[in-house]
Structure formats: C-alpha cells, structure tokens
JSON list of C-alpha atoms in Angstrom, two decimals:
[
{"chain": "A", "resi": 20, "resn": "MET", "atom": "CA", "xyz": [-14.48, -41.49, 27.69]},
{"chain": "A", "resi": 21, "resn": "PHE", "atom": "CA", "xyz": [-11.92, -42.64, 25.42]},
{"chain": "A", "resi": 22, "resn": "LYS", "atom": "CA", "xyz": [-14.76, -43.97, 23.66]},
{"chain": "A", "resi": 23, "resn": "LYS", "atom": "CA", "xyz": [-16.47, -40.87, 24.13]},
{"chain": "A", "resi": 24, "resn": "PHE", "atom": "CA", "xyz": [-13.42, -38.67, 21.79]},
{"chain": "A", "resi": 25, "resn": "ILE", "atom": "CA", "xyz": [-13.33, -41.32, 19.36]},
{"chain": "A", "resi": 26, "resn": "PHE", "atom": "CA", "xyz": [-16.37, -40.44, 18.09]},
{"chain": "A", "resi": 27, "resn": "LEU", "atom": "CA", "xyz": [-16.34, -36.84, 18.36]},
{"chain": "A", "resi": 28, "resn": "PHE", "atom": "CA", "xyz": [-12.64, -36.55, 16.51]},
{"chain": "A", "resi": 29, "resn": "PHE", "atom": "CA", "xyz": [-13.66, -38.35, 14.04]},
{"chain": "A", "resi": 30, "resn": "ILE", "atom": "CA", "xyz": [-17.14, -35.88, 13.53]},
{"chain": "A", "resi": 31, "resn": "PHE", "atom": "CA", "xyz": [-14.43, -32.85, 13.98]},
{"chain": "A", "resi": 32, "resn": "PHE", "atom": "CA", "xyz": [-11.86, -34.36, 10.67]},
{"chain": "A", "resi": 33, "resn": "LEU", "atom": "CA", "xyz": [-15.74, -35.24, 8.64]},
{"chain": "A", "resi": 34, "resn": "TYR", "atom": "CA", "xyz": [-17.65, -32.34, 9.34]},
{"chain": "A", "resi": 35, "resn": "CYS", "atom": "CA", "xyz": [-16.41, -31.45, 5.46]},
{"chain": "A", "resi": 36, "resn": "LYS", "atom": "CA", "xyz": [-17.70, -25.77, -5.16]},
{"chain": "A", "resi": 37, "resn": "GLY", "atom": "CA", "xyz": [-15.67, -26.89, -7.57]},
{"chain": "A", "resi": 38, "resn": "LYS", "atom": "CA", "xyz": [-13.25, -27.98, -9.26]},
{"chain": "A", "resi": 39, "resn": "GLU", "atom": "CA", "xyz": [-10.07, -29.34, -7.51]},
{"chain": "A", "resi": 40, "resn": "GLY", "atom": "CA", "xyz": [-7.46, -29.99, -9.99]},
{"chain": "A", "resi": 41, "resn": "ALA", "atom": "CA", "xyz": [-5.05, -32.94, -12.00]},
{"chain": "A", "resi": 42, "resn": "LEU", "atom": "CA", "xyz": [-4.84, -35.47, -9.48]},
{"chain": "A", "resi": 43, "resn": "ASN", "atom": "CA", "xyz": [-1.52, -37.05, -9.16]},
{"chain": "A", "resi": 44, "resn": "THR", "atom": "CA", "xyz": [-1.84, -40.42, -7.07]},
{"chain": "A", "resi": 45, "resn": "ASN", "atom": "CA", "xyz": [2.16, -41.66, -8.57]},
{"chain": "A", "resi": 46, "resn": "ILE", "atom": "CA", "xyz": [2.52, -39.64, -5.49]},
{"chain": "A", "resi": 47, "resn": "PHE", "atom": "CA", "xyz": [1.66, -42.70, -3.14]},
{"chain": "A", "resi": 48, "resn": "PRO", "atom": "CA", "xyz": [3.99, -45.47, -3.50]},
{"chain": "A", "resi": 49, "resn": "GLU", "atom": "CA", "xyz": [2.37, -49.24, -3.41]},
{"chain": "A", "resi": 50, "resn": "ASN", "atom": "CA", "xyz": [2.13, -49.67, 0.40]},
{"chain": "A", "resi": 51, "resn": "GLU", "atom": "CA", "xyz": [2.71, -47.02, 2.95]},
{"chain": "A", "resi": 52, "resn": "ASN", "atom": "CA", "xyz": [2.48, -47.74, 6.85]},
{"chain": "A", "resi": 53, "resn": "LEU", "atom": "CA", "xyz": [1.99, -44.07, 8.77]},
{"chain": "A", "resi": 54, "resn": "ILE", "atom": "CA", "xyz": [1.35, -43.91, 12.89]},
{"chain": "A", "resi": 55, "resn": "TYR", "atom": "CA", "xyz": [0.14, -41.09, 14.55]},
{"chain": "A", "resi": 56, "resn": "VAL", "atom": "CA", "xyz": [0.51, -40.03, 18.50]},
{"chain": "A", "resi": 57, "resn": "VAL", "atom": "CA", "xyz": [-3.30, -38.65, 18.81]},
{"chain": "A", "resi": 58, "resn": "LYS", "atom": "CA", "xyz": [-2.62, -35.34, 21.35]},
{"chain": "A", "resi": 59, "resn": "THR", "atom": "CA", "xyz": [-4.81, -32.51, 22.41]},
{"chain": "A", "resi": 60, "resn": "VAL", "atom": "CA", "xyz": [-4.41, -29.07, 22.26]},
{"chain": "A", "resi": 61, "resn": "GLN", "atom": "CA", "xyz": [-2.92, -29.23, 25.92]},
{"chain": "A", "resi": 62, "resn": "GLY", "atom": "CA", "xyz": [-0.39, -32.42, 24.89]},
{"chain": "A", "resi": 63, "resn": "ASP", "atom": "CA", "xyz": [-2.80, -35.12, 27.63]},
{"chain": "A", "resi": 64, "resn": "SER", "atom": "CA", "xyz": [-1.65, -38.38, 25.07]},
{"chain": "A", "resi": 65, "resn": "LEU", "atom": "CA", "xyz": [-4.94, -40.11, 24.02]},
{"chain": "A", "resi": 66, "resn": "GLY", "atom": "CA", "xyz": [-3.78, -43.07, 21.59]},
{"chain": "A", "resi": 67, "resn": "VAL", "atom": "CA", "xyz": [-2.45, -44.33, 18.52]},
{"chain": "A", "resi": 68, "resn": "LEU", "atom": "CA", "xyz": [-4.16, -43.95, 15.24]},
{"chain": "A", "resi": 69, "resn": "ASN", "atom": "CA", "xyz": [-2.51, -46.24, 12.45]},
{"chain": "A", "resi": 70, "resn": "VAL", "atom": "CA", "xyz": [-3.18, -45.27, 8.58]},
{"chain": "A", "resi": 71, "resn": "SER", "atom": "CA", "xyz": [-1.98, -48.03, 5.81]},
{"chain": "A", "resi": 72, "resn": "ILE", "atom": "CA", "xyz": [-2.17, -46.80, 2.33]},
{"chain": "A", "resi": 73, "resn": "LYS", "atom": "CA", "xyz": [-2.11, -49.61, -0.26]},
{"chain": "A", "resi": 74, "resn": "LYS", "atom": "CA", "xyz": [-2.15, -50.37, -4.00]},
{"chain": "A", "resi": 75, "resn": "GLU", "atom": "CA", "xyz": [-3.63, -53.26, -5.43]},
{"chain": "A", "resi": 76, "resn": "LYS", "atom": "CA", "xyz": [-4.00, -52.38, -9.59]},
{"chain": "A", "resi": 77, "resn": "ASN", "atom": "CA", "xyz": [-6.39, -50.30, -9.81]},
{"chain": "A", "resi": 78, "resn": "PHE", "atom": "CA", "xyz": [-7.42, -49.95, -6.60]},
{"chain": "A", "resi": 79, "resn": "ILE", "atom": "CA", "xyz": [-5.99, -47.69, -4.10]},
{"chain": "A", "resi": 80, "resn": "ASN", "atom": "CA", "xyz": [-6.99, -48.82, -0.31]},
{"chain": "A", "resi": 81, "resn": "PHE", "atom": "CA", "xyz": [-7.08, -47.43, 2.84]},
{"chain": "A", "resi": 82, "resn": "LYS", "atom": "CA", "xyz": [-7.38, -48.13, 6.48]},
{"chain": "A", "resi": 83, "resn": "GLN", "atom": "CA", "xyz": [-7.61, -46.76, 10.17]},
{"chain": "A", "resi": 84, "resn": "ASP", "atom": "CA", "xyz": [-7.88, -48.26, 13.28]},
{"chain": "A", "resi": 85, "resn": "LEU", "atom": "CA", "xyz": [-9.57, -44.15, 14.67]},
{"chain": "A", "resi": 86, "resn": "PRO", "atom": "CA", "xyz": [-11.91, -45.45, 13.61]},
{"chain": "A", "resi": 87, "resn": "ASN", "atom": "CA", "xyz": [-12.46, -48.21, 12.45]},
{"chain": "A", "resi": 88, "resn": "SER", "atom": "CA", "xyz": [-12.64, -47.87, 8.63]},
{"chain": "A", "resi": 89, "resn": "GLU", "atom": "CA", "xyz": [-11.78, -49.33, 5.20]},
{"chain": "A", "resi": 90, "resn": "VAL", "atom": "CA", "xyz": [-11.69, -47.24, 2.33]},
{"chain": "A", "resi": 91, "resn": "LYS", "atom": "CA", "xyz": [-11.17, -48.32, -1.68]},
{"chain": "A", "resi": 92, "resn": "MET", "atom": "CA", "xyz": [-10.79, -46.57, -4.34]},
{"chain": "A", "resi": 93, "resn": "ASP", "atom": "CA", "xyz": [-9.99, -45.10, -8.05]},
{"chain": "A", "resi": 94, "resn": "LEU", "atom": "CA", "xyz": [-6.78, -45.47, -8.95]},
{"chain": "A", "resi": 95, "resn": "LYS", "atom": "CA", "xyz": [-6.93, -42.28, -11.29]},
{"chain": "A", "resi": 96, "resn": "THR", "atom": "CA", "xyz": [-9.31, -40.20, -9.84]},
{"chain": "A", "resi": 97, "resn": "LEU", "atom": "CA", "xyz": [-9.21, -41.18, -6.06]},
{"chain": "A", "resi": 98, "resn": "LYS", "atom": "CA", "xyz": [-13.25, -41.32, -5.91]},
{"chain": "A", "resi": 99, "resn": "PRO", "atom": "CA", "xyz": [-14.59, -44.59, -3.16]},
{"chain": "A", "resi": 100, "resn": "VAL", "atom": "CA", "xyz": [-15.94, -47.81, -4.76]},
{"chain": "A", "resi": 101, "resn": "SER", "atom": "CA", "xyz": [-16.93, -49.14, -1.08]},
{"chain": "A", "resi": 102, "resn": "SER", "atom": "CA", "xyz": [-15.99, -48.36, 2.04]},
{"chain": "A", "resi": 103, "resn": "ILE", "atom": "CA", "xyz": [-17.00, -49.71, 5.69]},
{"chain": "A", "resi": 104, "resn": "LEU", "atom": "CA", "xyz": [-17.04, -48.47, 9.25]},
{"chain": "A", "resi": 105, "resn": "ARG", "atom": "CA", "xyz": [-17.48, -49.49, 12.51]},
{"chain": "A", "resi": 106, "resn": "ILE", "atom": "CA", "xyz": [-17.79, -47.25, 15.57]},
{"chain": "A", "resi": 107, "resn": "PHE", "atom": "CA", "xyz": [-18.86, -48.24, 18.90]},
{"chain": "A", "resi": 108, "resn": "LEU", "atom": "CA", "xyz": [-21.75, -46.26, 20.32]},
{"chain": "A", "resi": 109, "resn": "PRO", "atom": "CA", "xyz": [-23.25, -46.10, 23.47]},
{"chain": "A", "resi": 110, "resn": "GLN", "atom": "CA", "xyz": [-25.58, -47.99, 22.52]},
{"chain": "A", "resi": 111, "resn": "GLY", "atom": "CA", "xyz": [-23.40, -50.26, 21.18]},
{"chain": "A", "resi": 112, "resn": "PRO", "atom": "CA", "xyz": [-21.15, -51.41, 18.30]},
{"chain": "A", "resi": 113, "resn": "VAL", "atom": "CA", "xyz": [-22.61, -49.89, 14.47]},
{"chain": "A", "resi": 114, "resn": "GLU", "atom": "CA", "xyz": [-21.21, -51.09, 11.04]},
{"chain": "A", "resi": 115, "resn": "ILE", "atom": "CA", "xyz": [-21.50, -48.53, 7.98]},
{"chain": "A", "resi": 116, "resn": "SER", "atom": "CA", "xyz": [-20.64, -50.53, 4.51]},
{"chain": "A", "resi": 117, "resn": "SER", "atom": "CA", "xyz": [-21.05, -48.20, 1.53]},
{"chain": "A", "resi": 118, "resn": "GLU", "atom": "CA", "xyz": [-21.25, -49.54, -1.81]},
{"chain": "A", "resi": 119, "resn": "PHE", "atom": "CA", "xyz": [-20.56, -46.50, -4.11]},
{"chain": "A", "resi": 120, "resn": "LYS", "atom": "CA", "xyz": [-22.76, -47.05, -8.53]},
{"chain": "A", "resi": 121, "resn": "LYS", "atom": "CA", "xyz": [-23.43, -44.27, -10.93]},
{"chain": "A", "resi": 122, "resn": "GLY", "atom": "CA", "xyz": [-25.61, -41.44, -9.93]},
{"chain": "A", "resi": 123, "resn": "GLU", "atom": "CA", "xyz": [-26.59, -43.29, -6.35]},
{"chain": "A", "resi": 124, "resn": "ILE", "atom": "CA", "xyz": [-24.68, -44.81, -2.82]},
{"chain": "A", "resi": 125, "resn": "LEU", "atom": "CA", "xyz": [-25.72, -47.96, -1.35]},
{"chain": "A", "resi": 126, "resn": "LEU", "atom": "CA", "xyz": [-26.17, -47.82, 2.15]},
{"chain": "A", "resi": 127, "resn": "LYS", "atom": "CA", "xyz": [-25.83, -50.71, 4.99]},
{"chain": "A", "resi": 128, "resn": "ALA", "atom": "CA", "xyz": [-26.35, -49.69, 7.84]},
{"chain": "A", "resi": 129, "resn": "ARG", "atom": "CA", "xyz": [-25.42, -52.58, 11.47]},
{"chain": "A", "resi": 130, "resn": "PHE", "atom": "CA", "xyz": [-27.23, -52.01, 14.59]},
{"chain": "A", "resi": 131, "resn": "PRO", "atom": "CA", "xyz": [-27.52, -53.23, 17.71]},
{"chain": "A", "resi": 132, "resn": "GLY", "atom": "CA", "xyz": [-31.02, -53.10, 17.28]},
{"chain": "A", "resi": 133, "resn": "GLY", "atom": "CA", "xyz": [-31.11, -54.27, 13.46]},
{"chain": "A", "resi": 134, "resn": "ILE", "atom": "CA", "xyz": [-29.92, -54.06, 9.58]},
{"chain": "A", "resi": 135, "resn": "LYS", "atom": "CA", "xyz": [-31.03, -50.77, 7.75]},
{"chain": "A", "resi": 136, "resn": "ASP", "atom": "CA", "xyz": [-31.04, -50.63, 3.85]},
{"chain": "A", "resi": 137, "resn": "THR", "atom": "CA", "xyz": [-30.63, -46.57, 1.83]},
{"chain": "A", "resi": 138, "resn": "VAL", "atom": "CA", "xyz": [-30.01, -46.25, -1.44]},
{"chain": "A", "resi": 139, "resn": "LEU", "atom": "CA", "xyz": [-28.70, -42.40, -1.56]},
{"chain": "A", "resi": 140, "resn": "LYS", "atom": "CA", "xyz": [-29.30, -40.56, -5.45]},
{"chain": "A", "resi": 141, "resn": "THR", "atom": "CA", "xyz": [-26.32, -38.76, -6.48]},
{"chain": "A", "resi": 142, "resn": "LYS", "atom": "CA", "xyz": [-25.05, -36.85, -9.72]},
{"chain": "A", "resi": 143, "resn": "GLU", "atom": "CA", "xyz": [-22.75, -34.68, -6.61]},
{"chain": "A", "resi": 144, "resn": "ASN", "atom": "CA", "xyz": [-19.07, -35.54, -7.46]},
{"chain": "A", "resi": 145, "resn": "PHE", "atom": "CA", "xyz": [-16.30, -36.45, -3.67]},
{"chain": "A", "resi": 146, "resn": "TYR", "atom": "CA", "xyz": [-14.49, -37.86, -1.74]},
{"chain": "A", "resi": 147, "resn": "HIS", "atom": "CA", "xyz": [-14.63, -40.31, 1.04]},
{"chain": "A", "resi": 148, "resn": "SER", "atom": "CA", "xyz": [-14.55, -38.84, 4.48]},
{"chain": "A", "resi": 149, "resn": "ASP", "atom": "CA", "xyz": [-12.07, -40.77, 6.16]},
{"chain": "A", "resi": 150, "resn": "PHE", "atom": "CA", "xyz": [-9.60, -39.86, 3.01]},
{"chain": "A", "resi": 151, "resn": "LEU", "atom": "CA", "xyz": [-9.76, -35.65, 3.72]},
{"chain": "A", "resi": 152, "resn": "ILE", "atom": "CA", "xyz": [-6.75, -35.25, 4.57]},
{"chain": "A", "resi": 153, "resn": "MET", "atom": "CA", "xyz": [-5.26, -37.55, 2.30]},
{"chain": "A", "resi": 154, "resn": "ILE", "atom": "CA", "xyz": [-6.15, -35.31, -0.98]},
{"chain": "A", "resi": 155, "resn": "PRO", "atom": "CA", "xyz": [-3.51, -32.17, -0.47]},
{"chain": "A", "resi": 156, "resn": "ARG", "atom": "CA", "xyz": [-0.66, -35.03, -1.27]},
{"chain": "A", "resi": 157, "resn": "ALA", "atom": "CA", "xyz": [-2.22, -35.89, -4.33]},
{"chain": "A", "resi": 158, "resn": "LEU", "atom": "CA", "xyz": [-2.61, -31.65, -5.83]},
{"chain": "A", "resi": 159, "resn": "PRO", "atom": "CA", "xyz": [-0.27, -29.17, -6.76]},
{"chain": "A", "resi": 160, "resn": "PHE", "atom": "CA", "xyz": [0.97, -27.46, -3.70]},
{"chain": "A", "resi": 161, "resn": "GLU", "atom": "CA", "xyz": [0.88, -24.03, -5.37]},
{"chain": "A", "resi": 162, "resn": "SER", "atom": "CA", "xyz": [0.66, -21.20, -2.53]},
{"chain": "A", "resi": 163, "resn": "GLY", "atom": "CA", "xyz": [-2.47, -19.67, -2.17]},
{"chain": "A", "resi": 164, "resn": "LYS", "atom": "CA", "xyz": [-4.80, -21.67, -4.55]},
{"chain": "A", "resi": 165, "resn": "ILE", "atom": "CA", "xyz": [-7.55, -22.86, -3.20]},
{"chain": "A", "resi": 166, "resn": "TYR", "atom": "CA", "xyz": [-9.09, -26.17, -3.99]},
{"chain": "A", "resi": 167, "resn": "GLU", "atom": "CA", "xyz": [-13.29, -26.19, -3.21]},
{"chain": "A", "resi": 168, "resn": "VAL", "atom": "CA", "xyz": [-14.54, -30.25, -3.04]},
{"chain": "A", "resi": 169, "resn": "LYS", "atom": "CA", "xyz": [-17.24, -32.49, -1.97]},
{"chain": "A", "resi": 170, "resn": "SER", "atom": "CA", "xyz": [-17.19, -35.41, 0.79]},
{"chain": "A", "resi": 171, "resn": "PHE", "atom": "CA", "xyz": [-19.02, -37.87, 1.87]},
{"chain": "A", "resi": 172, "resn": "VAL", "atom": "CA", "xyz": [-19.62, -39.01, 5.35]},
{"chain": "A", "resi": 173, "resn": "PRO", "atom": "CA", "xyz": [-21.50, -42.88, 5.64]},
{"chain": "A", "resi": 174, "resn": "LEU", "atom": "CA", "xyz": [-22.16, -41.74, 9.53]},
{"chain": "A", "resi": 175, "resn": "ARG", "atom": "CA", "xyz": [-24.38, -38.71, 7.84]},
{"chain": "A", "resi": 176, "resn": "ALA", "atom": "CA", "xyz": [-25.62, -39.73, 5.33]},
{"chain": "A", "resi": 177, "resn": "GLN", "atom": "CA", "xyz": [-24.66, -36.64, 3.84]},
{"chain": "A", "resi": 178, "resn": "ILE", "atom": "CA", "xyz": [-22.42, -35.11, 0.86]},
{"chain": "A", "resi": 179, "resn": "PHE", "atom": "CA", "xyz": [-20.67, -31.81, 2.84]},
{"chain": "A", "resi": 180, "resn": "ASP", "atom": "CA", "xyz": [-19.06, -29.12, 1.10]},
{"chain": "A", "resi": 181, "resn": "VAL", "atom": "CA", "xyz": [-15.39, -28.32, 1.83]},
{"chain": "A", "resi": 182, "resn": "LYS", "atom": "CA", "xyz": [-12.26, -25.87, 0.88]},
{"chain": "A", "resi": 183, "resn": "ILE", "atom": "CA", "xyz": [-8.67, -27.21, 1.16]},
{"chain": "A", "resi": 184, "resn": "ASN", "atom": "CA", "xyz": [-7.00, -23.88, 1.20]},
{"chain": "A", "resi": 185, "resn": "ILE", "atom": "CA", "xyz": [-3.19, -24.23, 0.43]},
{"chain": "A", "resi": 186, "resn": "VAL", "atom": "CA", "xyz": [-0.79, -21.19, 2.30]},
{"chain": "A", "resi": 187, "resn": "GLY", "atom": "CA", "xyz": [2.35, -22.24, 1.07]},
{"chain": "A", "resi": 188, "resn": "LEU", "atom": "CA", "xyz": [5.30, -23.78, 2.88]},
{"chain": "A", "resi": 189, "resn": "GLU", "atom": "CA", "xyz": [6.29, -22.18, 6.18]},
{"chain": "A", "resi": 190, "resn": "GLU", "atom": "CA", "xyz": [8.48, -23.04, 8.60]},
{"chain": "A", "resi": 191, "resn": "VAL", "atom": "CA", "xyz": [7.46, -25.21, 11.40]},
{"chain": "A", "resi": 192, "resn": "SER", "atom": "CA", "xyz": [7.99, -26.41, 14.45]},
{"chain": "A", "resi": 193, "resn": "PHE", "atom": "CA", "xyz": [7.80, -30.31, 15.57]},
{"chain": "A", "resi": 194, "resn": "LYS", "atom": "CA", "xyz": [8.68, -32.84, 18.16]},
{"chain": "A", "resi": 195, "resn": "ASP", "atom": "CA", "xyz": [11.69, -29.76, 19.16]},
{"chain": "A", "resi": 196, "resn": "SER", "atom": "CA", "xyz": [12.95, -29.37, 15.70]},
{"chain": "A", "resi": 197, "resn": "LYS", "atom": "CA", "xyz": [11.88, -26.74, 12.38]},
{"chain": "A", "resi": 198, "resn": "PHE", "atom": "CA", "xyz": [11.00, -28.11, 9.48]},
{"chain": "A", "resi": 199, "resn": "ARG", "atom": "CA", "xyz": [9.21, -26.26, 6.51]},
{"chain": "A", "resi": 200, "resn": "GLY", "atom": "CA", "xyz": [6.30, -28.00, 5.76]},
{"chain": "A", "resi": 201, "resn": "TYR", "atom": "CA", "xyz": [3.38, -27.03, 2.59]},
{"chain": "A", "resi": 202, "resn": "HIS", "atom": "CA", "xyz": [0.29, -25.42, 5.27]},
{"chain": "A", "resi": 203, "resn": "VAL", "atom": "CA", "xyz": [-2.70, -26.62, 4.18]},
{"chain": "A", "resi": 204, "resn": "ILE", "atom": "CA", "xyz": [-6.20, -25.24, 6.27]},
{"chain": "A", "resi": 205, "resn": "PHE", "atom": "CA", "xyz": [-9.14, -26.80, 6.06]},
{"chain": "A", "resi": 206, "resn": "ASP", "atom": "CA", "xyz": [-12.38, -25.69, 5.31]},
{"chain": "A", "resi": 207, "resn": "PHE", "atom": "CA", "xyz": [-15.11, -26.54, 6.73]},
{"chain": "A", "resi": 208, "resn": "GLY", "atom": "CA", "xyz": [-17.81, -24.06, 6.40]},
{"chain": "A", "resi": 209, "resn": "VAL", "atom": "CA", "xyz": [-18.19, -24.17, 10.90]},
{"chain": "A", "resi": 210, "resn": "GLU", "atom": "CA", "xyz": [-14.62, -24.46, 11.55]},
{"chain": "A", "resi": 211, "resn": "LYS", "atom": "CA", "xyz": [-11.32, -24.70, 10.05]},
{"chain": "A", "resi": 212, "resn": "HIS", "atom": "CA", "xyz": [-8.63, -27.41, 10.48]},
{"chain": "A", "resi": 213, "resn": "ASP", "atom": "CA", "xyz": [-4.58, -27.00, 10.36]},
{"chain": "A", "resi": 214, "resn": "ALA", "atom": "CA", "xyz": [-2.24, -29.74, 8.16]},
{"chain": "A", "resi": 215, "resn": "TYR", "atom": "CA", "xyz": [0.82, -29.44, 7.33]},
{"chain": "A", "resi": 216, "resn": "TYR", "atom": "CA", "xyz": [2.82, -31.77, 4.72]},
{"chain": "A", "resi": 217, "resn": "GLU", "atom": "CA", "xyz": [6.17, -32.56, 3.81]},
{"chain": "A", "resi": 218, "resn": "GLU", "atom": "CA", "xyz": [7.69, -29.96, 1.45]},
{"chain": "A", "resi": 219, "resn": "LYS", "atom": "CA", "xyz": [9.07, -33.14, -0.48]},
{"chain": "A", "resi": 220, "resn": "SER", "atom": "CA", "xyz": [7.78, -36.14, -2.39]},
{"chain": "A", "resi": 221, "resn": "PRO", "atom": "CA", "xyz": [5.77, -37.84, -0.80]},
{"chain": "A", "resi": 222, "resn": "HIS", "atom": "CA", "xyz": [4.60, -35.53, 1.31]},
{"chain": "A", "resi": 223, "resn": "ARG", "atom": "CA", "xyz": [3.45, -37.40, 3.50]},
{"chain": "A", "resi": 224, "resn": "LEU", "atom": "CA", "xyz": [0.66, -35.80, 6.17]},
{"chain": "A", "resi": 225, "resn": "LEU", "atom": "CA", "xyz": [2.87, -34.42, 9.66]},
{"chain": "A", "resi": 226, "resn": "TYR", "atom": "CA", "xyz": [0.42, -32.71, 11.61]},
{"chain": "A", "resi": 227, "resn": "TYR", "atom": "CA", "xyz": [-3.01, -32.33, 11.70]},
{"chain": "A", "resi": 228, "resn": "THR", "atom": "CA", "xyz": [-5.14, -30.28, 14.39]},
{"chain": "A", "resi": 229, "resn": "ASN", "atom": "CA", "xyz": [-8.42, -29.35, 15.10]},
{"chain": "A", "resi": 230, "resn": "GLY", "atom": "CA", "xyz": [-8.02, -26.83, 17.29]},
{"chain": "A", "resi": 231, "resn": "ARG", "atom": "CA", "xyz": [-9.63, -28.67, 20.42]},
{"chain": "A", "resi": 232, "resn": "ASN", "atom": "CA", "xyz": [-7.39, -31.98, 19.25]},
{"chain": "A", "resi": 233, "resn": "SER", "atom": "CA", "xyz": [-4.10, -33.07, 17.53]},
{"chain": "A", "resi": 234, "resn": "ILE", "atom": "CA", "xyz": [-2.16, -36.31, 15.09]},
{"chain": "A", "resi": 235, "resn": "ALA", "atom": "CA", "xyz": [1.87, -36.09, 14.98]},
{"chain": "A", "resi": 236, "resn": "LEU", "atom": "CA", "xyz": [3.26, -38.24, 12.33]},
{"chain": "A", "resi": 237, "resn": "LYS", "atom": "CA", "xyz": [4.94, -40.16, 14.55]},
{"chain": "A", "resi": 238, "resn": "ILE", "atom": "CA", "xyz": [8.69, -39.93, 12.67]}
]
C-alpha cells in the first residue's frame, strides 16, 4: 500500500505558457535540508519526505527521497542539466536518467527487463518536474500574478503546461498555530493544488496538498 502511495503521490505532483519572470536564485541558501511529514487529508501518516538543496559552483543540486530523485540545475536559470529518478513499480525497480542538451533530452531507462535509450527533440523552455514546487520561492510574490511555465516529467517523457497563481498573503492555521504565508495555486489543467510559502526569506515551502494527500514542513 505504501509503495502504491509513493507512486501515486509522485504522479499527482508531476502532472503539471508563457513567461515566468525574473528568477532570484539567491533565495536558496548554500546548503538547505528540509523534512516534510506526508499525510492523507484525513490525517493518516504516510511517511517522511527528505529534501536537500545544495549550491555547487554554477549549479544547484536537488535531492529528495519520496520518490528518490536527484536533479542538477543551472544556478542562474534553474533549468535542468541532468537528473536521475529511482522508483519501485510492481514489476520491479526502475531508474530513469536524463541529460539535457540544447534542443534535445537524452533518456536512459533501466527496467527489470533491460535498458531503453530515447532521444527527445524539443525547443521548449522548461523546468524539471521534481523541483517544480520550489520554483515559486525564486519568483516575485506579487498578489494576483500568474506565471505560465512548462514542466518536464521523466517518467512520462513529456513536457506539460502549468500555471503558478500567486494568490497573495493569507492567515493560515498550521500545526496548531497561525501564520501569514503566501498562498500559491498550481493549476495543472485537470486539477489544482494548493501551497503555502513563508512570508519572509528564504520563503520555504510550508505546506502542499493535492486534495488527497499533503506534505507539511517539520519545523
């Protein structure tokens, strides 16, 4: 059941035109480790998500363990350079490595039955889906502003459109306390997800829900 949840929760986060605005990547500390508690909307615990964001020279390295993935991005643009995704499907373990070149994406998938290489030609300007919910931290939090971006999903080898709607500052109840945070809606077309970010820098993601499951920052 837990493995099934990991896969489904991962897909819910990923199904994600326009211009995203100027990015402030200085918002991310040199080394940041975040722990999120994963629950159903009914309050049942489903585990813990560990996130690591680390700057190294001209790159940002992002790691998470639910699902297990690593993404290397350009420090200035947050555009992906390479990534590795490791998940467990009913058929067995799967590893998908991606390398992002100018105009193409090189994919290598390792399945229990063998290895498959794929080259995708693209002119799209996109972010990596695993890092998508961290993108608002580097965007101006302007109430009512909608950013239209694209998100690449390795598991599906596709690029999807997503709208990031900055609703504005709101009073939010969180872990038996109240705080003011930026409410952001991720519009994936087929459904919308809600997220809340700290009012002050570094604007850490405090809470994210797809309406069925949620992650909450362990403070």
